Amino acid sequence: RILAGMPIRALVVDDSPAMRNFVSSVLESTQAYDVDEVGHGFEAIRRLPHGDYGLFVIDVNMPDLNGIEVVRTLREHPRHARTAVVVMTTESRLGDADRARSAGASVVLTKPFTPAALLDAIDRAQRLAQPG
């Protein structure tokens, strides 16, 4: 996960402070990620031109701009056309997984999940993001 000895910059986007803290803690525990957190989709979009992110972990259900729209927008940004994106959703929201994949999500992860499941989803997303 570490490129040339440098941690990968990750952006965690979720309106729940508890979920942001959980995801950030798991990522930081690997010592492979430098994590930024935002609580709203619009704030995530504002950071796209300025952040050299190698990973996004985005919740679908947010009050201002849902995660699917965030993914769609970041995929339109040339810097993030192939960046690893994990989208988090709840099982009760039928169709979210399909919509997230159509928007460009690398992997969809259903809540609740374990730290191991999160890291596995991130590994799969990063493999899919690699060229070739």
Coordinates of C-alpha atoms in Angstrom, one line a residue:
R1 CA 0.0 0.0 0.0
I2 CA 2.9 2.4 0.5
L3 CA 4.3 3.9 -2.7
A4 CA 8.0 4.7 -2.5
G5 CA 7.9 4.7 1.3
M6 CA 5.3 7.5 1.4
P7 CA 1.8 6.9 2.9
I8 CA -1.1 7.1 0.6
R9 CA -3.4 10.1 1.2
A10 CA -7.0 9.0 1.8
L11 CA -10.2 11.0 2.1
V12 CA -13.0 9.6 4.3
V13 CA -16.4 11.1 3.5
D14 CA -19.3 10.3 5.9
D15 CA -21.7 12.5 7.8
S16 CA -21.4 10.3 10.9
P17 CA -18.4 11.3 13.1
A18 CA -18.3 7.8 14.6
M19 CA -18.0 6.1 11.2
R20 CA -15.4 8.6 10.0
N21 CA -13.4 8.0 13.2
F22 CA -13.7 4.2 12.8
V23 CA -12.6 4.2 9.2
S24 CA -9.7 6.6 9.9
S25 CA -8.5 4.6 12.9
V26 CA -8.4 1.4 10.8
L27 CA -6.5 3.1 8.0
E28 CA -4.1 4.9 10.3
S29 CA -3.4 1.7 12.2
T30 CA -1.8 0.2 9.1
Q31 CA 0.7 3.2 9.0
A32 CA 0.1 3.1 5.2
Y33 CA -2.3 6.0 5.0
D34 CA -2.4 9.7 5.8
V35 CA -6.2 10.3 6.4
D36 CA -8.3 13.4 5.8
E37 CA -12.0 13.4 6.9
V38 CA -15.0 15.4 5.8
G39 CA -18.6 15.2 6.8
H40 CA -20.3 16.3 3.7
G41 CA -20.3 15.5 0.0
F42 CA -19.8 19.1 -1.1
E43 CA -16.7 19.4 1.1
A44 CA -15.3 16.3 -0.6
I45 CA -15.8 17.8 -4.0
R46 CA -14.1 21.1 -2.9
R47 CA -11.0 19.1 -2.0
L48 CA -10.6 17.3 -5.3
P49 CA -8.5 19.9 -7.1
H50 CA -6.3 20.3 -4.1
G51 CA -5.8 16.8 -2.7
D52 CA -3.5 14.3 -4.1
Y53 CA -5.6 11.4 -2.9
G54 CA -4.9 7.7 -3.6
L55 CA -8.0 6.4 -1.9
F56 CA -11.5 7.5 -1.2
V57 CA -13.9 5.9 1.3
I58 CA -17.3 7.4 0.8
D59 CA -20.7 6.8 2.4
V60 CA -23.7 6.8 0.2
N61 CA -26.3 8.3 2.5
M62 CA -25.3 11.9 3.3
P63 CA -27.6 14.9 3.7
D64 CA -26.2 17.4 1.2
L65 CA -24.8 15.5 -1.7
N66 CA -25.0 11.7 -1.7
G67 CA -22.0 9.5 -2.1
I68 CA -23.0 8.3 -5.6
E69 CA -23.0 11.9 -6.8
V70 CA -19.6 12.4 -5.1
V71 CA -18.2 9.4 -6.9
R72 CA -19.6 10.5 -10.3
T73 CA -18.0 13.9 -9.8
L74 CA -14.6 12.7 -8.8
R75 CA -14.5 10.3 -11.7
E76 CA -15.0 13.3 -14.0
H77 CA -11.9 14.9 -12.5
P78 CA -8.8 13.8 -14.6
R79 CA -6.6 13.3 -11.5
H80 CA -9.1 10.8 -10.0
A81 CA -10.4 8.9 -13.0
R82 CA -8.7 5.7 -11.8
T83 CA -8.3 6.4 -8.0
A84 CA -9.4 3.6 -5.7
V85 CA -12.9 4.3 -4.4
V86 CA -14.7 2.3 -1.7
V87 CA -18.4 3.1 -1.2
M88 CA -20.1 2.3 2.0
T89 CA -23.8 1.5 2.2
T90 CA -26.4 -0.2 4.3
E91 CA -28.1 -3.4 3.2
S92 CA -31.5 -1.8 3.6
R93 CA -30.8 0.6 0.7
L94 CA -31.6 -1.6 -2.2
G95 CA -30.0 -0.5 -5.5
D96 CA -27.2 1.6 -3.8
A97 CA -24.5 -0.9 -4.7
D98 CA -25.5 -1.0 -8.4
R99 CA -25.8 2.8 -8.6
A100 CA -22.4 3.2 -6.9
R101 CA -20.7 0.8 -9.3
S102 CA -22.4 2.5 -12.3
A103 CA -21.1 5.9 -11.0
G104 CA -17.5 4.5 -10.8
A105 CA -17.0 2.9 -7.4
S106 CA -14.3 0.4 -7.3
V107 CA -15.8 -1.7 -4.5
V108 CA -19.0 -1.4 -2.5
L109 CA -18.9 -2.4 1.2
T110 CA -22.0 -3.1 3.2
K111 CA -22.3 -1.7 6.7
P112 CA -21.7 -2.8 9.3
F113 CA -18.2 -4.2 8.6
T114 CA -15.1 -5.3 10.4
P115 CA -11.7 -3.6 10.2
A116 CA -10.5 -6.7 8.2
A117 CA -13.4 -6.4 5.7
L118 CA -12.6 -2.7 5.3
L119 CA -8.9 -3.4 4.6
D120 CA -9.9 -6.2 2.2
A121 CA -12.2 -3.9 0.3
I122 CA -9.5 -1.3 0.1
D123 CA -7.0 -3.8 -1.2
R124 CA -9.5 -4.9 -3.9
A125 CA -10.2 -1.3 -4.9
Q126 CA -6.5 -0.5 -5.2
R127 CA -5.9 -3.6 -7.4
L128 CA -8.8 -2.5 -9.7
A129 CA -7.4 1.0 -9.8
Q130 CA -4.0 -0.1 -11.1
P131 CA -3.5 0.5 -14.8
G132 CA -3.3 -2.6 -17.0

